[in-house]
Coordinates of C-alpha atoms in Angstrom, one line a residue:
Chain A
M1 CA 14.0 -14.1 -45.2
I2 CA 14.4 -17.9 -45.5
D3 CA 16.0 -17.9 -42.1
I4 CA 13.0 -16.2 -40.6
I5 CA 10.5 -18.6 -42.2
Q6 CA 12.7 -21.5 -41.1
I7 CA 12.9 -20.3 -37.5
L8 CA 9.1 -19.9 -37.3
Q9 CA 8.8 -23.6 -37.8
Y10 CA 10.6 -24.4 -34.5
S11 CA 8.1 -25.1 -31.8
F12 CA 10.3 -23.4 -29.1
I13 CA 10.3 -20.2 -31.2
Q14 CA 6.5 -20.4 -31.7
K15 CA 6.1 -20.8 -27.9
A16 CA 8.4 -17.9 -27.3
F17 CA 6.6 -15.7 -29.8
I18 CA 3.1 -16.5 -28.4
S19 CA 3.9 -16.3 -24.7
G20 CA 6.3 -13.3 -25.2
S21 CA 3.6 -11.4 -27.1
F22 CA 1.1 -11.8 -24.2
V23 CA 3.6 -10.8 -21.6
A24 CA 4.8 -7.9 -23.7
I25 CA 1.3 -6.4 -24.0
T26 CA 0.6 -7.0 -20.3
C27 CA 3.8 -5.3 -19.3
S28 CA 3.3 -2.2 -21.4
S29 CA -0.4 -1.8 -20.4
L30 CA 0.4 -2.0 -16.7
G31 CA 3.6 -0.1 -17.1
L32 CA 1.8 3.0 -18.4
F33 CA -0.2 3.2 -15.1
L34 CA 2.9 2.7 -13.1
V35 CA 5.0 5.3 -14.9
L36 CA 2.2 7.9 -14.6
R37 CA 1.8 7.2 -10.9
K38 CA 5.6 7.6 -10.5
M39 CA 5.7 4.0 -9.4
S40 CA 8.1 2.8 -12.1
L41 CA 10.5 1.3 -9.6
I42 CA 8.0 -1.0 -8.0
G43 CA 8.7 -3.5 -10.9
D44 CA 12.4 -3.4 -10.0
G45 CA 11.7 -3.9 -6.3
L46 CA 9.3 -6.8 -6.9
S47 CA 11.8 -8.5 -9.3
H48 CA 14.3 -8.4 -6.4
V49 CA 11.7 -10.0 -4.2
S50 CA 11.2 -12.7 -6.8
F51 CA 14.9 -13.5 -6.6
G52 CA 14.4 -14.4 -2.9
A53 CA 11.1 -16.2 -3.7
I54 CA 12.7 -18.3 -6.5
A55 CA 15.6 -19.2 -4.2
L56 CA 12.9 -20.3 -1.6
G57 CA 11.2 -22.5 -4.2
L58 CA 14.6 -24.1 -5.3
F59 CA 15.5 -24.5 -1.6
F60 CA 12.4 -26.6 -0.9
G61 CA 12.5 -28.3 -4.3
L62 CA 9.3 -26.6 -5.5
Y63 CA 8.7 -25.1 -8.9
P64 CA 10.2 -21.6 -8.4
L65 CA 7.6 -19.6 -10.3
Y66 CA 4.7 -21.2 -8.4
V67 CA 6.4 -20.0 -5.2
A68 CA 7.3 -16.6 -6.6
I69 CA 3.7 -15.7 -7.6
P70 CA 2.2 -15.7 -4.0
V71 CA 5.3 -14.4 -2.3
V72 CA 5.7 -11.5 -4.7
I73 CA 1.9 -10.7 -4.4
L74 CA 2.2 -10.6 -0.6
S75 CA 5.3 -8.5 -0.8
S76 CA 3.5 -6.0 -3.1
I77 CA 0.8 -5.7 -0.5
L78 CA 3.4 -5.3 2.2
I79 CA 5.0 -2.4 0.2
L80 CA 1.6 -0.7 0.2
K81 CA 1.0 -1.3 3.9
I82 CA 4.4 -0.2 4.9
S83 CA 4.1 3.1 3.0
E84 CA 0.6 3.7 4.5
K85 CA 1.2 2.6 8.1
A86 CA 4.9 3.6 8.7
R87 CA 4.2 6.9 6.9
I88 CA 7.2 6.7 4.6
Y89 CA 7.4 7.3 0.9
G90 CA 6.6 4.4 -1.5
D91 CA 10.2 4.3 -2.9
A92 CA 11.6 3.7 0.7
A93 CA 9.1 0.9 1.2
I94 CA 10.1 -0.6 -2.1
G95 CA 13.7 -0.3 -1.0
I96 CA 13.1 -2.1 2.2
V97 CA 11.1 -5.0 0.8
S98 CA 13.4 -5.5 -2.2
A99 CA 16.5 -5.5 0.0
V100 CA 15.0 -8.2 2.2
G101 CA 14.1 -10.2 -1.0
I102 CA 17.7 -10.1 -2.3
A103 CA 19.2 -10.8 1.1
S104 CA 16.9 -13.9 1.6
G105 CA 17.9 -15.2 -1.8
I106 CA 21.6 -14.8 -1.1
I107 CA 21.3 -16.5 2.3
L108 CA 19.2 -19.4 0.9
A109 CA 21.7 -19.8 -2.0
S110 CA 24.6 -19.8 0.4
V111 CA 23.0 -22.3 2.8
S112 CA 21.9 -24.7 0.1
R113 CA 25.2 -24.6 -1.9
G114 CA 23.5 -26.6 -4.6
F115 CA 21.2 -24.5 -6.8
N116 CA 23.3 -21.4 -7.6
V117 CA 23.3 -22.2 -11.3
D118 CA 19.5 -22.6 -11.5
L119 CA 19.0 -19.4 -9.5
F120 CA 21.3 -17.4 -11.6
S121 CA 19.6 -18.6 -14.8
Y122 CA 16.5 -16.7 -13.6
L123 CA 18.6 -13.5 -13.3
F124 CA 18.8 -13.1 -17.1
G125 CA 15.9 -15.2 -18.2
N126 CA 15.7 -17.1 -21.5
I127 CA 12.4 -17.1 -23.4
L128 CA 13.7 -19.6 -25.9
A129 CA 13.9 -22.1 -23.1
I130 CA 10.4 -21.6 -21.9
S131 CA 8.5 -24.9 -21.2
N132 CA 5.0 -25.8 -22.3
N133 CA 3.7 -25.3 -18.7
E134 CA 5.4 -22.0 -18.4
A135 CA 4.0 -20.8 -21.7
I136 CA 0.5 -21.8 -20.7
L137 CA 0.9 -20.2 -17.3
S138 CA 2.1 -16.9 -18.8
I139 CA -0.7 -16.8 -21.3
I140 CA -3.4 -17.5 -18.7
L141 CA -2.0 -15.0 -16.2
S142 CA -1.5 -12.4 -18.9
L143 CA -5.1 -12.8 -20.0
I144 CA -6.3 -12.4 -16.4
V145 CA -4.2 -9.2 -16.0
L146 CA -5.4 -7.8 -19.3
L147 CA -9.1 -8.6 -18.5
V148 CA -8.8 -6.9 -15.1
I149 CA -7.3 -3.8 -16.8
Y150 CA -10.1 -3.9 -19.4
F151 CA -12.8 -4.3 -16.6
F152 CA -11.4 -1.5 -14.4
Y153 CA -10.0 0.7 -17.2
W154 CA -11.9 3.9 -16.3
D155 CA -11.4 3.4 -12.6
L156 CA -7.6 2.9 -13.2
F157 CA -7.5 5.9 -15.5
S158 CA -9.4 8.2 -13.1
A159 CA -7.4 7.1 -10.0
T160 CA -4.2 7.6 -11.9
F161 CA -5.1 11.0 -13.3
D162 CA -6.4 12.5 -10.0
E163 CA -6.9 10.1 -7.1
E164 CA -8.7 12.7 -4.9
Y165 CA -11.2 13.5 -7.6
A166 CA -11.7 9.8 -8.4
K167 CA -12.8 9.3 -4.7
T168 CA -15.4 12.0 -5.0
T169 CA -17.0 10.1 -7.9
G170 CA -17.3 7.0 -5.7
I171 CA -14.3 5.1 -7.0
K172 CA -12.7 2.9 -4.3
T173 CA -9.2 4.2 -4.8
N174 CA -7.6 2.0 -2.1
F175 CA -9.0 -1.1 -3.8
I176 CA -7.8 0.2 -7.2
N177 CA -4.3 0.8 -5.8
T178 CA -4.1 -2.6 -4.2
L179 CA -5.4 -4.2 -7.4
L180 CA -2.7 -2.4 -9.5
T181 CA 0.0 -3.5 -7.1
I182 CA -1.2 -7.2 -7.2
L183 CA -1.3 -7.1 -11.0
T184 CA 2.2 -5.7 -11.1
A185 CA 3.4 -8.5 -8.9
I186 CA 1.9 -11.1 -11.2
T187 CA 3.3 -9.4 -14.3
V188 CA 6.8 -9.2 -12.8
V189 CA 6.9 -12.9 -12.1
L190 CA 5.6 -13.6 -15.7
S191 CA 8.3 -11.4 -17.2
I192 CA 11.2 -13.2 -15.4
K193 CA 11.3 -16.0 -18.0
I194 CA 11.5 -13.5 -20.8
V195 CA 14.0 -10.9 -19.7
G196 CA 15.1 -12.1 -16.3
I197 CA 15.0 -10.6 -12.9
M198 CA 17.6 -8.0 -13.7
L199 CA 15.7 -6.5 -16.7
V200 CA 12.0 -6.9 -15.7
S201 CA 11.5 -3.2 -14.9
A202 CA 12.7 -2.3 -18.4
L203 CA 9.8 -4.3 -20.0
L204 CA 7.4 -2.4 -17.7
I205 CA 8.8 1.1 -18.2
L206 CA 10.3 1.4 -21.7
P207 CA 7.3 0.8 -23.9
A208 CA 5.2 3.1 -21.8
V209 CA 7.7 6.0 -21.8
T210 CA 8.2 5.5 -25.6
A211 CA 4.5 5.7 -26.3
L212 CA 4.3 8.8 -24.0
Q213 CA 6.7 10.7 -26.3
I214 CA 4.3 10.3 -29.2
S215 CA 0.7 10.1 -28.1
K216 CA -1.6 12.8 -26.6
K217 CA -4.5 10.6 -25.8
F218 CA -4.6 8.0 -23.0
K219 CA -6.2 5.1 -25.0
T220 CA -3.9 5.7 -27.9
T221 CA -0.8 5.7 -25.6
L222 CA -2.0 2.4 -24.1
F223 CA -2.3 0.8 -27.6
L224 CA 0.9 2.3 -28.9
G225 CA 2.8 1.0 -25.9
G226 CA 1.4 -2.5 -26.5
I227 CA 2.5 -2.4 -30.2
I228 CA 6.0 -1.1 -29.4
S229 CA 6.4 -3.8 -26.7
L230 CA 5.1 -6.5 -29.0
I231 CA 7.4 -5.5 -31.8
S232 CA 10.4 -5.4 -29.5
V233 CA 9.7 -8.9 -28.1
I234 CA 9.1 -10.5 -31.6
L235 CA 12.0 -8.7 -33.2
G236 CA 14.2 -9.3 -30.1
I237 CA 13.6 -13.1 -30.1
T238 CA 14.3 -13.2 -33.9
V239 CA 17.4 -11.1 -33.7
S240 CA 18.8 -12.9 -30.7
Y241 CA 18.2 -16.3 -32.4
I242 CA 19.9 -15.3 -35.6
L243 CA 22.8 -13.4 -34.0
D244 CA 23.1 -15.8 -31.1
L245 CA 22.6 -13.1 -28.5
P246 CA 20.8 -13.3 -25.1
P247 CA 17.1 -12.7 -25.9
G248 CA 16.2 -10.8 -22.7
A249 CA 19.0 -8.2 -23.2
T250 CA 18.2 -8.0 -26.9
I251 CA 14.6 -7.2 -26.2
V252 CA 15.5 -4.5 -23.7
M253 CA 18.1 -2.9 -26.1
L254 CA 15.5 -2.8 -28.9
N255 CA 13.1 -1.1 -26.5
A256 CA 15.8 1.4 -25.7
I257 CA 16.3 2.1 -29.4
F258 CA 12.6 2.6 -29.9
F259 CA 12.6 5.1 -27.0
A260 CA 15.6 7.0 -28.6
L261 CA 13.7 7.1 -31.9
A262 CA 10.5 8.4 -30.3
L263 CA 12.5 11.1 -28.4
T264 CA 14.1 12.1 -31.7
Y265 CA 10.7 12.1 -33.5
K266 CA 9.2 14.3 -30.7
K267 CA 12.1 16.8 -30.9
I268 CA 11.8 17.0 -34.8
T269 CA 8.0 17.4 -34.7
K270 CA 8.2 20.0 -32.0
N271 CA 10.6 22.1 -34.0
Chain B
M1 CA -36.7 25.8 1.0
T2 CA -35.4 22.4 2.0
N3 CA -31.9 21.9 3.5
I4 CA -29.7 20.1 1.0
I5 CA -26.7 20.0 3.3
D6 CA -27.2 19.8 7.1
V7 CA -23.9 20.0 9.1
K8 CA -24.1 19.4 12.9
N9 CA -21.2 20.1 15.3
I10 CA -18.5 18.8 13.0
S11 CA -15.0 18.6 14.5
Y12 CA -11.8 17.5 12.7
S13 CA -8.2 17.2 13.8
Y14 CA -5.0 16.6 11.9
G15 CA -3.2 14.5 14.5
K16 CA -3.2 16.7 17.6
T17 CA -4.0 19.9 15.7
E18 CA -7.6 20.9 15.7
A19 CA -8.6 22.0 12.2
L20 CA -12.3 22.4 12.8
K21 CA -14.4 22.7 15.9
N22 CA -18.1 22.5 16.3
I23 CA -19.1 23.7 12.8
S24 CA -22.8 23.7 12.1
C25 CA -24.8 25.1 9.2
K26 CA -27.8 24.3 7.1
I27 CA -27.5 25.0 3.4
E28 CA -30.7 25.2 1.5
A29 CA -31.2 23.9 -2.1
G30 CA -30.3 26.7 -4.5
D31 CA -28.0 28.6 -2.1
F32 CA -24.9 30.3 -3.4
V33 CA -22.6 30.1 -0.4
G34 CA -19.3 31.9 -0.2
L35 CA -17.0 29.9 2.0
V36 CA -14.3 32.2 3.4
G37 CA -11.7 32.4 6.1
P38 CA -8.0 32.9 6.6
N39 CA -5.3 30.5 5.2
G40 CA -5.2 27.5 7.4
G41 CA -8.7 28.3 8.8
G42 CA -10.1 25.0 7.6
K43 CA -12.0 26.0 4.4
T44 CA -10.6 23.2 2.3
T45 CA -10.8 20.7 5.1
F46 CA -14.5 21.5 5.5
A47 CA -15.1 21.1 1.7
K48 CA -13.2 17.8 1.8
I49 CA -15.3 16.6 4.7
L50 CA -18.5 17.4 2.6
L51 CA -17.0 15.5 -0.3
G52 CA -16.4 12.4 1.9
L53 CA -12.6 12.7 1.4
L54 CA -11.9 13.2 5.1
P55 CA -13.6 11.3 8.0
F56 CA -14.6 13.8 10.7
D57 CA -14.0 13.1 14.4
Y58 CA -17.4 14.2 15.8
G59 CA -20.7 15.4 14.5
N60 CA -23.1 14.5 11.8
I61 CA -23.7 15.5 8.1
T62 CA -26.7 14.9 6.0
I63 CA -26.5 15.5 2.2
A64 CA -29.7 15.3 0.1
D65 CA -31.4 13.4 3.0
Q66 CA -28.6 10.9 3.2
E67 CA -26.1 10.4 6.0
I68 CA -22.6 11.2 4.6
T69 CA -21.1 8.0 6.1
T70 CA -23.4 6.0 3.8
F71 CA -23.7 8.6 1.0
N72 CA -23.6 7.0 -2.5
N73 CA -25.3 9.6 -4.8
F74 CA -21.9 10.8 -6.0
Q75 CA -23.4 12.2 -9.2
K76 CA -25.3 14.8 -7.0
I77 CA -22.0 16.5 -6.1
G78 CA -19.7 18.2 -8.6
Y79 CA -16.2 19.2 -7.4
L80 CA -13.7 21.6 -8.8
P81 CA -10.4 21.1 -6.9
Q82 CA -8.0 23.8 -6.0
K83 CA -4.9 22.1 -7.3
H84 CA -5.4 22.3 -11.1
T85 CA -1.7 23.4 -11.2
G86 CA -0.9 19.9 -10.0
I87 CA -1.9 18.3 -13.3
N88 CA 0.8 15.8 -14.3
P89 CA 2.4 17.4 -17.4
I90 CA 3.3 14.1 -19.0
F91 CA -0.2 12.6 -18.5
P92 CA -1.6 11.9 -22.0
A93 CA -5.1 12.8 -21.2
C94 CA -7.1 14.8 -23.8
V95 CA -9.9 17.2 -22.8
E96 CA -12.7 14.8 -23.8
E97 CA -11.2 12.0 -21.7
V98 CA -10.8 14.2 -18.6
V99 CA -14.4 15.6 -18.9
L100 CA -15.8 12.1 -19.2
L101 CA -14.3 11.2 -15.8
G102 CA -17.1 13.3 -14.3
L103 CA -19.7 10.8 -15.6
L104 CA -18.1 7.9 -13.7
S105 CA -20.1 8.8 -10.6
N106 CA -23.2 7.7 -12.5
K107 CA -21.9 4.2 -13.2
K108 CA -21.4 1.0 -11.3
Y109 CA -19.0 -1.8 -12.2
Q110 CA -18.2 -2.3 -15.0
K111 CA -18.1 1.4 -16.1
K112 CA -19.1 1.1 -19.7
I113 CA -18.9 4.3 -21.7
K114 CA -21.6 4.6 -24.4
G115 CA -22.1 6.9 -27.4
A116 CA -24.5 8.9 -25.3
D117 CA -21.8 9.6 -22.8
W118 CA -19.5 11.0 -25.4
Q119 CA -22.4 13.2 -26.7
K120 CA -22.8 14.6 -23.1
V121 CA -19.1 15.5 -23.2
E122 CA -19.6 17.3 -26.6
D123 CA -22.7 19.1 -25.2
I124 CA -21.0 20.4 -22.0
L125 CA -17.9 21.5 -23.9
E126 CA -20.2 23.4 -26.3
N127 CA -22.1 25.0 -23.5
L128 CA -18.9 26.3 -21.9
G129 CA -17.6 27.4 -25.3
I130 CA -14.6 25.1 -25.3
K131 CA -15.6 22.5 -27.9
N132 CA -12.5 23.5 -29.9
L133 CA -10.3 22.1 -27.2
K134 CA -11.9 18.6 -27.3
G135 CA -8.9 16.7 -28.7
K136 CA -6.1 18.8 -27.0
M137 CA -3.9 17.5 -24.2
L138 CA -5.0 19.0 -20.9
S139 CA -1.5 19.9 -19.8
E140 CA -0.9 22.0 -23.0
L141 CA -3.8 24.3 -22.2
S142 CA -3.6 27.7 -20.3
G143 CA -4.6 27.9 -16.7
G144 CA -8.0 29.5 -17.6
Q145 CA -8.7 26.8 -20.2
Q146 CA -7.8 24.0 -17.8
Q147 CA -10.1 25.5 -15.2
K148 CA -13.0 25.5 -17.7
V149 CA -12.3 21.9 -18.7
L150 CA -12.3 20.9 -15.0
L151 CA -15.5 22.9 -14.5
A152 CA -17.0 20.9 -17.4
R153 CA -15.9 17.7 -15.6
A154 CA -17.7 18.9 -12.5
L155 CA -20.9 19.8 -14.3
I156 CA -21.3 16.9 -16.7
S157 CA -23.2 14.7 -14.2
N158 CA -25.7 17.6 -13.8
P159 CA -25.0 17.9 -10.0
K160 CA -27.3 19.3 -7.5
I161 CA -24.4 20.6 -5.4
L162 CA -21.2 22.2 -6.8
I163 CA -18.2 22.6 -4.6
L164 CA -15.4 24.9 -5.9
D165 CA -12.1 25.4 -4.2
E166 CA -10.5 28.7 -5.1
P167 CA -11.4 28.4 -8.8
S168 CA -10.5 31.9 -9.9
T169 CA -6.8 32.0 -8.9
A170 CA -5.5 31.0 -12.4
L171 CA -7.9 33.2 -14.3
D172 CA -7.3 36.7 -15.8
P173 CA -9.9 39.3 -15.0
N174 CA -12.0 38.6 -18.2
S175 CA -12.0 34.9 -17.7
R176 CA -12.8 35.4 -14.1
E177 CA -15.9 37.5 -14.9
Q178 CA -17.0 34.9 -17.5
F179 CA -16.4 32.1 -15.0
F180 CA -18.5 33.7 -12.3
T181 CA -21.3 34.4 -14.8
I182 CA -21.4 30.7 -15.7
L183 CA -21.8 29.9 -12.0
K184 CA -24.5 32.5 -11.5
D185 CA -26.4 31.2 -14.5
L186 CA -26.2 27.6 -13.1
N187 CA -27.4 28.9 -9.7
N188 CA -30.3 30.9 -11.2
Q189 CA -31.4 28.6 -14.0
K190 CA -30.8 25.1 -12.7
K191 CA -31.0 26.0 -9.0
T192 CA -27.6 24.3 -8.4
T193 CA -26.4 24.8 -4.9
I194 CA -22.9 26.3 -5.0
I195 CA -20.3 26.3 -2.3
L196 CA -17.4 28.5 -3.4
I197 CA -14.2 28.8 -1.4
T198 CA -12.5 32.0 -2.2
H199 CA -10.4 34.9 -0.9
D200 CA -12.1 37.1 -3.5
T201 CA -14.6 38.8 -1.2
G202 CA -15.7 41.2 -3.9
Y203 CA -17.1 38.3 -6.0
I204 CA -18.9 36.9 -3.0
G205 CA -20.7 40.2 -2.4
K206 CA -21.6 40.2 -6.1
Y207 CA -22.8 36.6 -6.6
A208 CA -23.4 34.7 -3.3
N209 CA -26.5 35.0 -1.2
K210 CA -25.0 33.4 1.9
L211 CA -21.7 33.5 3.7
L212 CA -19.9 30.7 5.6
Y213 CA -17.0 32.2 7.5
I214 CA -14.7 29.7 9.1
D215 CA -11.6 30.2 11.2
R216 CA -11.2 26.8 12.7
K217 CA -14.5 27.7 14.4
L218 CA -17.6 29.1 12.9
V219 CA -17.3 32.8 12.7
F220 CA -20.5 33.5 10.7
F221 CA -23.1 31.7 8.8
G222 CA -26.0 33.4 7.3
K223 CA -27.2 35.8 4.6
I224 CA -24.7 38.2 3.2
K225 CA -27.0 41.2 4.0
D226 CA -26.9 40.1 7.7
F227 CA -23.1 40.1 7.7
C228 CA -22.9 43.3 5.8
P229 CA -26.0 45.4 5.7
S230 CA -24.2 48.2 3.8
G231 CA -23.6 45.9 0.9
E232 CA -19.9 46.9 0.9
V233 CA -18.7 43.3 1.5
E234 CA -15.0 43.9 1.2
S235 CA -15.0 46.6 3.8
C236 CA -17.2 44.5 6.1
F237 CA -14.5 41.8 6.0
E238 CA -11.8 44.3 6.9
K239 CA -13.9 45.2 10.0
S240 CA -14.7 41.7 10.9
D241 CA -11.0 40.8 11.2
K242 CA -10.9 43.2 14.1
H243 CA -14.3 42.5 15.6
I244 CA -15.2 38.9 14.8
I245 CA -18.9 38.5 14.5
W246 CA -20.3 35.5 16.3
H247 CA -23.6 34.8 14.6
Q248 CA -25.3 31.7 13.5
H249 CA -28.2 31.8 11.1
N250 CA -30.2 28.6 10.9

């Protein structure tokens, strides 16, 4: 108990808690829409793109996340356009763009020969090492994403539940789809500092699928996913600090435990 | 009677395959139209064109005195899609949330939901006798219950036109009779114009006043009694397969 009170006094822990909480809620909110649209892997694909974008930033000596945000947003739109225009399924479009992202990162890392250590630090993230600017950026961008979800909540719900019907009620579903993809791109970049490129999609998928095991109402599922995500980030940071474990991986493992518990609960209550 | 839907020479192709050619019809306010034709004959395509879901190649459509290309009175049209079986089984949508989606056509950005909207949901569920399902997850309901919930969603905005795509396929005979009685009451009491896609020609003879028969081209449009003076609609359809009637009633 003393340990926990003590660690709360460290400013880097406070920063990690605050920025982590915002990103956690953003990820779970967006993740629910992605999971229900069978677009769970877009987070994985875009995180691979961010690997290339971060390498690009390091290559030109620019702040990597500032480069990653526009590049990943453009790539997310590219995924949408490829699947529309080339008439291929979304997962194939994600595969194409993500492979190009990884390949670009590897080539840039190989050509530069100087920033491999920096680049690989983004693969696993470390929320405990988040800077003031990064914390502020993640809070502002999280707030923007959450506000957009709040503003377009019913449009997103309707277009996710039945896109064709949503169109008949005047909802601009193409706009909503593009909006959701752009929000995902921003959220993926935000999550890199917390869990790293390798584990970003877990932060998007796991809280949502955990909440889906328990709740029967959309709004409740959305809130429940947020709470699960928040607890896993706060608990993950604390546990990782106390046990000297990598925070990103700890957060993901806690999410996986919550998912297993929710599955068990569902099975018990069903019987 | 005024024309609520005016379709002039509509053609539509899926790639190089012509799905509809030169379809014209004038549907009057308060009509109950049975839309029939063989599988692949273009019934659903025609309905989707009326709903603005498919952009037609040629022709012109006016709905409630507004060109379809600029149509924005979405609350005037209620739609019950065919694919209720395609409901995502893991989607955590409860009945009241699903029915509320029908009210979004009345709202601009930001779509704020008020207490009065939830009251409308309660009212429509009560009218259709399914208030007890309010908090249940849609995917947990039977096919017939789901169909009633989706009908409630289509009716909640109090539409002038109701388009239903094969609504009776998931229903048992009792529910089917009950479902068609609800439609007939709407048509009689509220003068809702109904366009019903179905293969069930017996029900068309019983409930519809007009027939729109499409097999990629217009086969027949007009009053049921002109198509089938004997009143034995099912047997008239059997005959019409052999001797297609080319008739247009405007």
